[in-house]
Amino acid sequence: MAKEEQYTATAKEILAEVGGTANISNVVHCMTRLRFNLKDESIPDDKKVANIKGVIGVNRAGGQYQVIIGQTVANVYDALTAAGGLTKNAAVDEDLDPELVKEKEPFSWKKLGSTILNKIAGSLTPLIPVLIAASMFKMFAAILGPTMLNVFAASSDAYKLLALVGNAGFYFFPIFIGYTASKQFKTNPVVSMFLGAILLDPNLVNIVKAGKAFSVYGIPMTLVDYSSTVVPILLAVWIMSYVEPFFKKIIPSALSTIFVPTLTIAVMLPLTLTILGPAGSFFGKYISDGILAFGKMGGIWAILGVALIGALWEILVMTGMHLIMIATMITIFAQAGHENFVDLGAIAASFAVAGMCLGAALRLKDKDEKALAWGYLLAGLIGGVTEPGLYGIAIRYKRPFIGMMIGGFLGGLYAGLTHVTAYVLVPVANFLALTGYVGGSTMNLINGILSGVIAFVGAAVATYLIGVTKKDTAVDAADFKLVEA
C-alpha cells in the first residue's frame, strides 16, 4: 500500500472511531498528535483507536482527545480533514497555544514513572532526524576512515569533516533538548536553549577539564561535563517551567521582555550548575561507583559487576557518568596493558543496543518505523553509534529498553564467567570493538566474540518477545494463536 493510501486508511479509521464528522467540534495537530475537541468524549474506544495501524497511542487531557501518530501526523491530518470535510487549521505550537498550556494532569505517584518516561520520550522523539543525520556521518567516518577501509586518513579534511559533523549532533544534545523539553514543560524554548548552551560554554568546559574550583554566587559547583547528556537539562527545563511563570506574574508587561528572561536565567544559574546539573549525574555517578566496587571485590561479585555494566551502560550514557567508567578503564589499560571489567560490559551493551534494534525492526508493523529501526541497527553495528537506537527505540517505546538491558546483562555475564580480557582499547563501538579481545589466547577471542553475539541475540529475542508498544504485546494472537496478554 502506498504511503498516501495508508495515511487515508488510518485517517478514515480514526474518523469512524471518534464518532465521525458530526461528533467533531474542532481538530488540530501539533508535532506528534491529532487533537480533537469532541462533542461526546464517551464515543471513542481508546483500545480500538490505539490498535489502528499508524497510531502509536491515545491520551485524554485538557478537554482534548489526542491521537498520537508521530512524525507523519501532518499527512494523517491532511487525509483526515479531506475525508471528513473538516476545516483545516494550521499546526499548533504547544508553547504558544494557551489552551495547551493549561494541559496539566494532576500529580499521581502511581503514574510518576510513566510520566517521567513520557517526558523523556517526548523530548527525544523530535530529535530523531538529528540522530539519524549525525549517526550517518559518524558511520561514514567509521567505514571510510582508518579503522576500516582507510579511504580517508585520520589527518585528512574529509575524515575530519565527517567526524566533526557526526560528533556535533550528539555533543550539543543539551541545547537541542532544551528546545524539545520546553515543549513538554510549556516554557520558553529560546531561553531553554540558552540554558543548554550555558552547560556547553567553552569556558565552563575548560574549568571542568582543568578540575578548577568554581562557584556560582559563592556556592561551590560540582565539576561535571554536560556534553551529550540528557538528564541534567531535562531537570533544569522542568524547574524553569515554574520559575519563568513566577516572574511573568509579578513583573509588569511593559518590563517583562527585559526582566523575565534575565531574572529567570539569574535564578536558574545556581539551581542548574550547583543542584540540578549535578543531581542529573548523581544517580549515574553512584551507579558507576557501585559497579566499580563490585570489580574490586573480585570473584562472583566482579562477574556480576560486568553483567551490570552491560545492563546499565546506556543509562550511564544518558547521565554522562559513563565517562567515569571510561576513565577507570583507560587507567587500568595504562597500568596493566589489559582490562577485564569495564570494557567487557560496555562492548556487550553496544551489541545489545544493536540487537534491540533488530528485535524492534522484526516486531514493528509500520513500514516507516521499521525502516528507522533497520537504520539504527546499521548505525550501531557498522557506525558504532548507539544513541539513535537508545533514543529512537528504547526511550521512545519504553518496552525495548528492557530487552536491551537483558541482552547487555547476558553478554556481560558470559564475558565475566569466561574471564574474557580486553588487550586493545578499540576507540569504536561497532563490530570492530571485538578486535579488542585479540592479544591473549584463542579461547579469549572466541569467548569475547560469543559475549557480543549473546548480547546481540539476547536483546533481539527479548525485545521481540516483550514487544515494542502496548498494542504490540509479547505474543501476537495472529502469529501464535494465543490470547493477547
CSV table of C-alpha atoms in Angstrom, one decimal:
chain,number,residue,atom,x,y,z
A,1,MET,CA,0.0,0.0,0.0
A,2,ALA,CA,1.3,3.4,-1.0
A,3,LYS,CA,2.1,5.9,1.8
A,4,GLU,CA,-0.8,8.3,0.8
A,5,GLU,CA,-3.2,5.4,0.7
A,6,GLN,CA,-2.1,4.3,4.2
A,7,TYR,CA,-2.5,7.8,5.6
A,8,THR,CA,-6.0,7.9,4.1
A,9,ALA,CA,-6.9,4.5,5.6
A,10,THR,CA,-5.6,5.5,9.0
A,11,ALA,CA,-7.5,8.8,8.9
A,12,LYS,CA,-10.8,7.1,7.9
A,13,GLU,CA,-10.5,4.6,10.7
A,14,ILE,CA,-9.8,7.3,13.3
A,15,LEU,CA,-12.6,9.4,11.9
A,16,ALA,CA,-15.0,6.5,12.3
A,17,GLU,CA,-13.9,5.6,15.8
A,18,VAL,CA,-14.2,9.2,17.2
A,19,GLY,CA,-17.8,9.3,16.0
A,20,GLY,CA,-17.5,10.8,12.6
A,21,THR,CA,-17.6,14.4,11.5
A,22,ALA,CA,-20.8,15.0,13.4
A,23,ASN,CA,-19.0,14.4,16.7
A,24,ILE,CA,-16.1,16.7,16.0
A,25,SER,CA,-16.2,20.3,17.1
A,26,ASN,CA,-12.6,21.0,16.0
A,27,VAL,CA,-9.4,19.2,15.2
A,28,VAL,CA,-5.9,20.5,15.0
A,29,HIS,CA,-2.5,18.8,15.1
A,30,CYS,CA,0.8,19.5,16.9
A,31,MET,CA,4.2,17.9,16.3
A,32,THR,CA,3.1,14.3,17.0
A,33,ARG,CA,-0.7,14.3,17.8
A,34,LEU,CA,-4.1,14.8,16.3
A,35,ARG,CA,-6.0,16.9,18.9
A,36,PHE,CA,-9.8,16.5,18.8
A,37,ASN,CA,-12.4,18.6,20.6
A,38,LEU,CA,-15.3,16.1,20.6
A,39,LYS,CA,-19.0,16.8,21.4
A,40,ASP,CA,-19.3,13.4,23.1
A,41,GLU,CA,-16.0,12.1,24.5
A,42,SER,CA,-17.6,8.8,25.6
A,43,ILE,CA,-17.9,7.6,22.0
A,44,PRO,CA,-14.2,6.7,21.2
A,45,ASP,CA,-13.0,3.4,22.5
A,46,ASP,CA,-9.3,4.1,23.4
A,47,LYS,CA,-8.2,0.5,22.8
A,48,LYS,CA,-9.7,0.4,19.3
A,49,VAL,CA,-8.2,3.7,18.4
A,50,ALA,CA,-4.8,2.6,19.7
A,51,ASN,CA,-4.9,-0.5,17.6
A,52,ILE,CA,-5.4,1.4,14.3
A,53,LYS,CA,-2.4,0.9,12.0
A,54,GLY,CA,-0.3,4.1,12.2
A,55,VAL,CA,-1.5,5.1,15.7
A,56,ILE,CA,1.1,5.0,18.5
A,57,GLY,CA,-1.3,5.7,21.4
A,58,VAL,CA,-4.2,7.7,22.8
A,59,ASN,CA,-4.3,10.4,25.5
A,60,ARG,CA,-7.2,12.4,27.1
A,61,ALA,CA,-6.1,15.7,28.5
A,62,GLY,CA,-7.1,19.4,28.7
A,63,GLY,CA,-10.5,18.7,27.3
A,64,GLN,CA,-9.0,17.1,24.1
A,65,TYR,CA,-9.0,13.7,22.7
A,66,GLN,CA,-5.4,13.2,21.5
A,67,VAL,CA,-4.4,10.5,19.0
A,68,ILE,CA,-0.6,10.1,18.9
A,69,ILE,CA,0.6,9.5,15.4
A,70,GLY,CA,4.3,10.5,15.5
A,71,GLN,CA,6.3,12.2,12.7
A,72,THR,CA,3.7,11.5,10.0
A,73,VAL,CA,0.9,13.4,11.9
A,74,ALA,CA,0.7,16.2,9.3
A,75,ASN,CA,0.0,13.6,6.5
A,76,VAL,CA,-2.7,11.9,8.5
A,77,TYR,CA,-4.2,15.2,9.5
A,78,ASP,CA,-4.5,16.3,5.8
A,79,ALA,CA,-6.1,13.0,5.0
A,80,LEU,CA,-8.5,13.3,8.0
A,81,THR,CA,-9.7,16.7,7.1
A,82,ALA,CA,-10.2,15.7,3.5
A,83,ALA,CA,-12.1,12.6,4.3
A,84,GLY,CA,-14.3,14.3,6.9
A,85,GLY,CA,-14.8,17.6,5.1
A,86,LEU,CA,-13.4,19.3,8.2
A,87,THR,CA,-11.9,22.8,8.4
A,88,LYS,CA,-8.1,22.6,8.1
A,89,ASN,CA,-6.2,24.6,10.7
A,90,ALA,CA,-2.6,25.4,10.9
A,91,ALA,CA,-0.4,23.2,13.1
A,92,VAL,CA,-0.3,24.4,16.7
A,93,ASP,CA,2.8,25.2,18.7
A,94,GLU,CA,2.4,23.7,22.2
A,95,ASP,CA,4.4,26.5,23.6
A,96,LEU,CA,2.2,29.3,22.3
A,97,ASP,CA,-1.3,27.8,22.4
A,98,PRO,CA,-2.9,29.0,25.6
A,99,GLU,CA,-5.3,26.0,25.6
A,100,LEU,CA,-2.4,23.6,25.5
A,101,VAL,CA,-0.5,25.4,28.3
A,102,LYS,CA,-3.4,24.6,30.6
A,103,GLU,CA,-3.0,20.8,29.9
A,104,LYS,CA,-1.6,19.8,33.3
A,105,GLU,CA,-2.7,16.4,34.7
A,106,PRO,CA,-3.0,16.1,38.4
A,107,PHE,CA,0.1,14.6,40.1
A,108,SER,CA,0.0,10.9,40.8
A,109,TRP,CA,2.6,8.8,42.4
A,110,LYS,CA,1.2,5.8,40.6
A,111,LYS,CA,1.9,7.4,37.2
A,112,LEU,CA,5.2,9.0,38.2
A,113,GLY,CA,7.4,6.5,36.5
A,114,SER,CA,5.3,6.6,33.3
A,115,THR,CA,5.1,10.4,33.4
A,116,ILE,CA,8.9,10.7,33.6
A,117,LEU,CA,9.5,8.3,30.7
A,118,ASN,CA,6.8,10.1,28.6
A,119,LYS,CA,8.5,13.4,29.2
A,120,ILE,CA,11.9,12.0,28.2
A,121,ALA,CA,10.4,10.3,25.2
A,122,GLY,CA,8.6,13.4,24.2
A,123,SER,CA,11.8,15.4,24.4
A,124,LEU,CA,13.9,12.9,22.5
A,125,THR,CA,11.5,11.8,19.7
A,126,PRO,CA,11.6,15.1,17.8
A,127,LEU,CA,15.4,14.8,17.7
A,128,ILE,CA,15.3,11.6,15.6
A,129,PRO,CA,16.2,13.4,12.4
A,130,VAL,CA,19.3,14.9,14.1
A,131,LEU,CA,20.2,11.5,15.5
A,132,ILE,CA,19.9,9.9,12.0
A,133,ALA,CA,21.9,12.5,10.2
A,134,ALA,CA,24.7,12.6,12.8
A,135,SER,CA,24.9,8.8,13.1
A,136,MET,CA,25.2,8.5,9.3
A,137,PHE,CA,28.1,10.9,9.2
A,138,LYS,CA,29.7,9.0,12.1
A,139,MET,CA,29.1,5.7,10.3
A,140,PHE,CA,30.7,7.1,7.1
A,141,ALA,CA,33.7,8.2,9.2
A,142,ALA,CA,34.0,4.8,10.7
A,143,ILE,CA,33.7,2.9,7.3
A,144,LEU,CA,35.9,5.2,5.2
A,145,GLY,CA,38.3,6.1,8.0
A,146,PRO,CA,41.5,4.4,9.2
A,147,THR,CA,39.7,1.8,11.4
A,148,MET,CA,38.0,0.1,8.4
A,149,LEU,CA,38.5,0.8,4.6
A,150,ASN,CA,41.1,3.6,5.2
A,151,VAL,CA,39.9,5.6,2.2
A,152,PHE,CA,40.5,8.7,4.3
A,153,ALA,CA,43.4,9.2,6.6
A,154,ALA,CA,42.7,10.5,10.1
A,155,SER,CA,44.5,13.7,9.2
A,156,SER,CA,42.5,14.3,6.0
A,157,ASP,CA,40.0,17.1,5.8
A,158,ALA,CA,37.3,14.7,4.5
A,159,TYR,CA,37.6,12.5,7.6
A,160,LYS,CA,37.7,15.4,10.0
A,161,LEU,CA,34.6,16.9,8.3
A,162,LEU,CA,32.7,13.6,8.7
A,163,ALA,CA,33.8,13.2,12.3
A,164,LEU,CA,33.0,16.8,13.4
A,165,VAL,CA,29.5,16.8,11.8
A,166,GLY,CA,28.8,13.4,13.4
A,167,ASN,CA,30.1,14.5,16.8
A,168,ALA,CA,28.3,17.8,16.8
A,169,GLY,CA,24.9,16.0,16.5
A,170,PHE,CA,25.5,14.4,19.9
A,171,TYR,CA,27.8,16.9,21.7
A,172,PHE,CA,25.2,19.7,21.6
A,173,PHE,CA,22.4,17.5,22.9
A,174,PRO,CA,21.7,19.8,25.9
A,175,ILE,CA,20.8,22.6,23.5
A,176,PHE,CA,18.6,20.5,21.3
A,177,ILE,CA,16.8,19.0,24.3
A,178,GLY,CA,16.5,22.5,25.8
A,179,TYR,CA,14.2,23.2,22.9
A,180,THR,CA,12.2,20.0,22.8
A,181,ALA,CA,11.9,19.8,26.6
A,182,SER,CA,10.5,23.3,26.6
A,183,LYS,CA,7.6,22.0,24.6
A,184,GLN,CA,7.0,19.2,27.1
A,185,PHE,CA,7.1,21.5,30.1
A,186,LYS,CA,5.4,24.5,28.4
A,187,THR,CA,8.2,27.1,28.9
A,188,ASN,CA,10.1,29.5,26.6
A,189,PRO,CA,12.1,27.4,24.1
A,190,VAL,CA,14.8,30.0,23.3
A,191,VAL,CA,15.6,30.6,27.0
A,192,SER,CA,15.6,26.8,27.5
A,193,MET,CA,18.1,26.5,24.6
A,194,PHE,CA,20.2,29.3,26.2
A,195,LEU,CA,20.3,27.3,29.4
A,196,GLY,CA,21.6,24.3,27.5
A,197,ALA,CA,24.2,26.4,25.8
A,198,ILE,CA,25.5,27.6,29.2
A,199,LEU,CA,26.2,24.0,30.1
A,200,LEU,CA,28.4,23.7,27.0
A,201,ASP,CA,30.1,27.0,27.1
A,202,PRO,CA,33.8,26.5,26.3
A,203,ASN,CA,34.9,28.4,29.4
A,204,LEU,CA,32.8,26.1,31.6
A,205,VAL,CA,34.1,23.1,29.7
A,206,ASN,CA,37.7,24.3,30.3
A,207,ILE,CA,37.1,24.8,34.0
A,208,VAL,CA,35.7,21.2,34.3
A,209,LYS,CA,38.6,19.7,32.3
A,210,ALA,CA,41.2,21.6,34.4
A,211,GLY,CA,39.5,20.5,37.6
A,212,LYS,CA,39.5,24.1,38.9
A,213,ALA,CA,37.3,25.0,41.8
A,214,PHE,CA,34.4,27.3,40.7
A,215,SER,CA,31.5,28.8,42.5
A,216,VAL,CA,28.1,30.3,41.5
A,217,TYR,CA,27.1,33.3,43.7
A,218,GLY,CA,29.6,31.8,46.2
A,219,ILE,CA,28.0,28.4,46.1
A,220,PRO,CA,30.6,25.7,45.1
A,221,MET,CA,29.9,24.0,41.8
A,222,THR,CA,30.4,20.3,41.2
A,223,LEU,CA,32.5,19.8,38.1
A,224,VAL,CA,30.5,17.9,35.5
A,225,ASP,CA,31.0,17.5,31.8
A,226,TYR,CA,27.5,18.0,30.3
A,227,SER,CA,28.3,17.3,26.6
A,228,SER,CA,25.9,14.7,25.1
A,229,THR,CA,23.9,14.4,28.4
A,230,VAL,CA,20.1,14.2,28.6
A,231,VAL,CA,19.0,14.2,32.2
A,232,PRO,CA,20.6,17.4,33.6
A,233,ILE,CA,19.0,19.8,31.0
A,234,LEU,CA,15.6,18.0,31.4
A,235,LEU,CA,15.7,18.7,35.1
A,236,ALA,CA,16.7,22.3,34.5
A,237,VAL,CA,13.9,23.0,32.0
A,238,TRP,CA,11.4,21.3,34.2
A,239,ILE,CA,12.3,23.6,37.1
A,240,MET,CA,12.5,26.6,34.8
A,241,SER,CA,8.9,25.9,33.7
A,242,TYR,CA,7.9,27.1,37.3
A,243,VAL,CA,10.4,29.9,37.7
A,244,GLU,CA,9.6,31.7,34.4
A,245,PRO,CA,5.8,31.9,35.1
A,246,PHE,CA,6.5,33.3,38.5
A,247,PHE,CA,8.4,36.3,37.0
A,248,LYS,CA,5.8,36.7,34.3
A,249,LYS,CA,3.2,37.1,37.0
A,250,ILE,CA,4.9,39.7,39.2
A,251,ILE,CA,6.7,41.8,36.5
A,252,PRO,CA,4.6,44.4,34.7
A,253,SER,CA,4.1,43.6,31.0
A,254,ALA,CA,6.0,46.7,29.9
A,255,LEU,CA,9.1,45.4,31.6
A,256,SER,CA,8.7,41.7,31.0
A,257,THR,CA,10.6,41.5,27.7
A,258,ILE,CA,13.8,42.6,29.5
A,259,PHE,CA,13.4,41.3,33.1
A,260,VAL,CA,11.6,37.9,32.7
A,261,PRO,CA,14.3,36.1,30.7
A,262,THR,CA,17.1,37.9,32.6
A,263,LEU,CA,15.8,37.1,36.1
A,264,THR,CA,14.8,33.5,35.0
A,265,ILE,CA,18.4,32.8,33.9
A,266,ALA,CA,19.8,34.6,37.0
A,267,VAL,CA,17.8,32.2,39.3
A,268,MET,CA,18.4,29.1,37.1
A,269,LEU,CA,22.2,29.6,37.1
A,270,PRO,CA,22.8,28.4,40.7
A,271,LEU,CA,19.9,25.9,40.6
A,272,THR,CA,21.3,24.3,37.4
A,273,LEU,CA,25.0,24.5,38.0
A,274,THR,CA,25.1,23.6,41.7
A,275,ILE,CA,22.0,21.4,42.2
A,276,LEU,CA,20.1,20.2,39.1
A,277,GLY,CA,23.1,19.6,36.8
A,278,PRO,CA,25.0,17.6,39.4
A,279,ALA,CA,21.7,15.9,40.5
A,280,GLY,CA,21.2,14.7,36.9
A,281,SER,CA,24.6,13.0,37.1
A,282,PHE,CA,24.3,12.0,40.8
A,283,PHE,CA,22.3,8.8,40.0
A,284,GLY,CA,24.7,7.8,37.3
A,285,LYS,CA,27.7,8.5,39.5
A,286,TYR,CA,26.6,6.2,42.3
A,287,ILE,CA,25.7,3.5,39.8
A,288,SER,CA,29.2,3.8,38.4
A,289,ASP,CA,30.8,3.8,41.8
A,290,GLY,CA,28.7,0.9,43.0
A,291,ILE,CA,29.6,-1.2,39.9
A,292,LEU,CA,33.3,-0.4,40.2
A,293,ALA,CA,33.1,-1.6,43.9
A,294,PHE,CA,31.9,-5.0,42.6
A,295,GLY,CA,35.0,-5.2,40.5
A,296,LYS,CA,37.3,-4.5,43.5
A,297,MET,CA,35.6,-7.3,45.4
A,298,GLY,CA,36.6,-9.9,42.8
A,299,GLY,CA,35.2,-13.4,42.3
A,300,ILE,CA,31.5,-13.8,41.6
A,301,TRP,CA,30.9,-10.1,42.5
A,302,ALA,CA,33.2,-9.0,39.7
A,303,ILE,CA,31.4,-11.3,37.3
A,304,LEU,CA,28.1,-9.8,38.4
A,305,GLY,CA,29.6,-6.3,38.0
A,306,VAL,CA,30.4,-6.9,34.3
A,307,ALA,CA,26.8,-8.1,33.8
A,308,LEU,CA,25.5,-4.9,35.5
A,309,ILE,CA,27.7,-2.7,33.3
A,310,GLY,CA,26.2,-4.5,30.3
A,311,ALA,CA,22.7,-3.9,31.6
A,312,LEU,CA,23.1,-0.3,32.8
A,313,TRP,CA,25.7,1.2,30.5
A,314,GLU,CA,23.2,3.1,28.3
A,315,ILE,CA,21.6,4.7,31.4
A,316,LEU,CA,25.1,5.9,32.4
A,317,VAL,CA,25.4,7.3,28.8
A,318,MET,CA,22.3,9.4,29.3
A,319,THR,CA,23.6,10.9,32.5
A,320,GLY,CA,27.1,11.3,31.2
A,321,MET,CA,28.5,9.2,34.0
A,322,HIS,CA,29.8,6.5,31.6
A,323,LEU,CA,32.9,8.9,31.5
A,324,ILE,CA,33.8,7.8,35.0
A,325,MET,CA,33.8,4.2,33.8
A,326,ILE,CA,35.8,5.0,30.7
A,327,ALA,CA,38.4,6.9,32.8
A,328,THR,CA,38.7,3.9,35.1
A,329,MET,CA,39.1,1.6,32.0
A,330,ILE,CA,41.8,3.8,30.5
A,331,THR,CA,43.7,4.0,33.8
A,332,ILE,CA,43.7,0.2,34.1
A,333,PHE,CA,44.8,-0.2,30.5
A,334,ALA,CA,47.7,2.3,31.0
A,335,GLN,CA,48.8,0.5,34.2
A,336,ALA,CA,48.4,-3.2,33.2
A,337,GLY,CA,48.2,-3.2,29.5
A,338,HIS,CA,44.8,-5.0,29.6
A,339,GLU,CA,41.4,-4.7,31.2
A,340,ASN,CA,38.8,-7.4,32.1
A,341,PHE,CA,35.9,-5.4,33.7
A,342,VAL,CA,34.5,-2.2,32.2
A,343,ASP,CA,35.3,-2.8,28.6
A,344,LEU,CA,33.6,-6.2,28.6
A,345,GLY,CA,30.3,-4.8,29.8
A,346,ALA,CA,30.5,-1.7,27.6
A,347,ILE,CA,31.0,-3.8,24.4
A,348,ALA,CA,28.2,-6.1,25.4
A,349,ALA,CA,25.9,-3.1,25.9
A,350,SER,CA,26.7,-1.8,22.5
A,351,PHE,CA,25.8,-5.1,20.9
A,352,ALA,CA,22.7,-5.2,23.0
A,353,VAL,CA,21.5,-1.9,21.5
A,354,ALA,CA,22.0,-3.3,18.0
A,355,GLY,CA,20.2,-6.5,19.0
A,356,MET,CA,17.3,-4.4,20.4
A,357,CYS,CA,17.1,-2.6,17.1
A,358,LEU,CA,16.9,-5.9,15.2
A,359,GLY,CA,14.1,-7.2,17.5
A,360,ALA,CA,12.2,-4.0,17.1
A,361,ALA,CA,12.6,-4.0,13.3
A,362,LEU,CA,11.2,-7.5,13.1
A,363,ARG,CA,8.4,-6.6,15.5
A,364,LEU,CA,7.2,-3.3,14.3
A,365,LYS,CA,4.4,-3.3,11.7
A,366,ASP,CA,4.6,0.3,10.4
A,367,LYS,CA,6.9,0.5,7.4
A,368,ASP,CA,8.4,3.9,8.3
A,369,GLU,CA,9.1,2.8,11.9
A,370,LYS,CA,10.5,-0.5,10.7
A,371,ALA,CA,12.9,1.3,8.3
A,372,LEU,CA,14.1,3.6,11.1
A,373,ALA,CA,14.8,0.6,13.3
A,374,TRP,CA,16.9,-1.1,10.5
A,375,GLY,CA,18.8,2.2,10.1
A,376,TYR,CA,19.5,2.3,13.8
A,377,LEU,CA,20.8,-1.3,13.6
A,378,LEU,CA,23.3,-0.4,10.8
A,379,ALA,CA,24.3,2.8,12.7
A,380,GLY,CA,25.2,0.6,15.7
A,381,LEU,CA,26.8,-2.4,14.2
A,382,ILE,CA,28.8,-0.5,11.5
A,383,GLY,CA,29.0,3.1,12.6
A,384,GLY,CA,29.4,2.3,16.3
A,385,VAL,CA,26.7,4.9,17.2
A,386,THR,CA,24.2,3.6,19.9
A,387,GLU,CA,22.3,6.9,20.5
A,388,PRO,CA,19.9,6.6,17.7
A,389,GLY,CA,18.8,3.1,18.9
A,390,LEU,CA,18.8,4.2,22.5
A,391,TYR,CA,16.7,7.4,22.0
A,392,GLY,CA,14.8,6.4,18.9
A,393,ILE,CA,13.7,3.0,20.1
A,394,ALA,CA,14.5,2.2,23.8
A,395,ILE,CA,13.4,5.6,25.2
A,396,ARG,CA,10.7,6.3,22.6
A,397,TYR,CA,8.8,3.0,23.0
A,398,LYS,CA,10.0,2.1,26.6
A,399,ARG,CA,9.5,-1.7,26.4
A,400,PRO,CA,12.6,-2.3,24.2
A,401,PHE,CA,14.7,-0.7,27.0
A,402,ILE,CA,14.0,-3.9,29.0
A,403,GLY,CA,15.1,-6.1,26.1
A,404,MET,CA,18.3,-4.1,25.6
A,405,MET,CA,19.1,-4.4,29.3
A,406,ILE,CA,18.5,-8.2,29.3
A,407,GLY,CA,20.8,-8.6,26.3
A,408,GLY,CA,23.6,-6.4,27.8
A,409,PHE,CA,23.3,-8.4,31.1
A,410,LEU,CA,23.6,-11.8,29.4
A,411,GLY,CA,26.5,-10.7,27.2
A,412,GLY,CA,28.3,-9.2,30.2
A,413,LEU,CA,27.6,-12.2,32.4
A,414,TYR,CA,29.1,-14.6,29.8
A,415,ALA,CA,32.2,-12.4,29.4
A,416,GLY,CA,32.6,-12.4,33.2
A,417,LEU,CA,32.1,-16.1,33.6
A,418,THR,CA,34.6,-17.0,30.9
A,419,HIS,CA,37.1,-14.4,32.3
A,420,VAL,CA,37.4,-12.6,29.0
A,421,THR,CA,40.2,-9.9,28.9
A,422,ALA,CA,40.5,-6.9,26.5
A,423,TYR,CA,44.0,-6.3,25.3
A,424,VAL,CA,43.4,-3.4,23.0
A,425,LEU,CA,41.4,-0.3,23.7
A,426,VAL,CA,39.4,0.0,20.5
A,427,PRO,CA,38.0,3.6,20.1
A,428,VAL,CA,34.8,2.4,18.2
A,429,ALA,CA,31.7,0.8,19.5
A,430,ASN,CA,30.8,-1.2,16.3
A,431,PHE,CA,31.6,-4.8,15.5
A,432,LEU,CA,35.3,-3.9,15.4
A,433,ALA,CA,35.2,-3.5,19.1
A,434,LEU,CA,35.5,-7.3,19.3
A,435,THR,CA,39.1,-7.0,18.0
A,436,GLY,CA,39.9,-5.6,21.4
A,437,TYR,CA,40.0,-9.2,22.6
A,438,VAL,CA,42.9,-10.1,20.3
A,439,GLY,CA,46.2,-10.5,22.1
A,440,GLY,CA,45.5,-13.3,24.5
A,441,SER,CA,44.6,-17.0,23.9
A,442,THR,CA,42.4,-18.1,21.0
A,443,MET,CA,39.7,-19.0,23.5
A,444,ASN,CA,39.8,-15.5,24.9
A,445,LEU,CA,39.0,-14.1,21.4
A,446,ILE,CA,36.3,-16.8,20.8
A,447,ASN,CA,34.6,-16.1,24.2
A,448,GLY,CA,34.8,-12.4,23.6
A,449,ILE,CA,33.1,-12.7,20.3
A,450,LEU,CA,30.5,-15.0,21.8
A,451,SER,CA,29.8,-12.5,24.5
A,452,GLY,CA,28.9,-9.9,21.8
A,453,VAL,CA,26.8,-12.5,19.9
A,454,ILE,CA,24.9,-13.4,23.1
A,455,ALA,CA,24.2,-9.7,23.9
A,456,PHE,CA,23.0,-9.1,20.4
A,457,VAL,CA,20.8,-12.2,20.1
A,458,GLY,CA,19.6,-12.0,23.7
A,459,ALA,CA,18.5,-8.4,23.2
A,460,ALA,CA,16.9,-9.1,19.8
A,461,VAL,CA,14.9,-12.1,21.2
A,462,ALA,CA,13.9,-10.3,24.4
A,463,THR,CA,12.8,-7.2,22.5
A,464,TYR,CA,10.8,-9.3,20.0
A,465,LEU,CA,9.0,-11.3,22.8
A,466,ILE,CA,8.4,-8.3,25.1
A,467,GLY,CA,7.0,-6.3,22.2
A,468,VAL,CA,7.6,-2.7,21.3
A,469,THR,CA,4.3,-0.9,22.1
A,470,LYS,CA,1.3,-1.6,24.4
A,471,LYS,CA,-0.7,-2.8,21.4
A,472,ASP,CA,2.2,-5.0,20.4
A,473,THR,CA,2.4,-7.3,23.3
A,474,ALA,CA,4.6,-10.3,24.0
A,475,VAL,CA,2.7,-12.7,21.7
A,476,ASP,CA,0.6,-11.9,18.7
A,477,ALA,CA,-2.6,-14.0,18.6
A,478,ALA,CA,-2.5,-13.9,14.8
A,479,ASP,CA,1.1,-15.3,14.7
A,480,PHE,CA,0.9,-17.8,17.5
A,481,LYS,CA,-2.8,-18.4,18.0
A,482,LEU,CA,-2.6,-17.4,21.6
A,483,VAL,CA,-4.7,-14.9,23.5
A,484,GLU,CA,-3.0,-11.5,23.8
A,485,ALA,CA,-1.6,-10.9,27.2
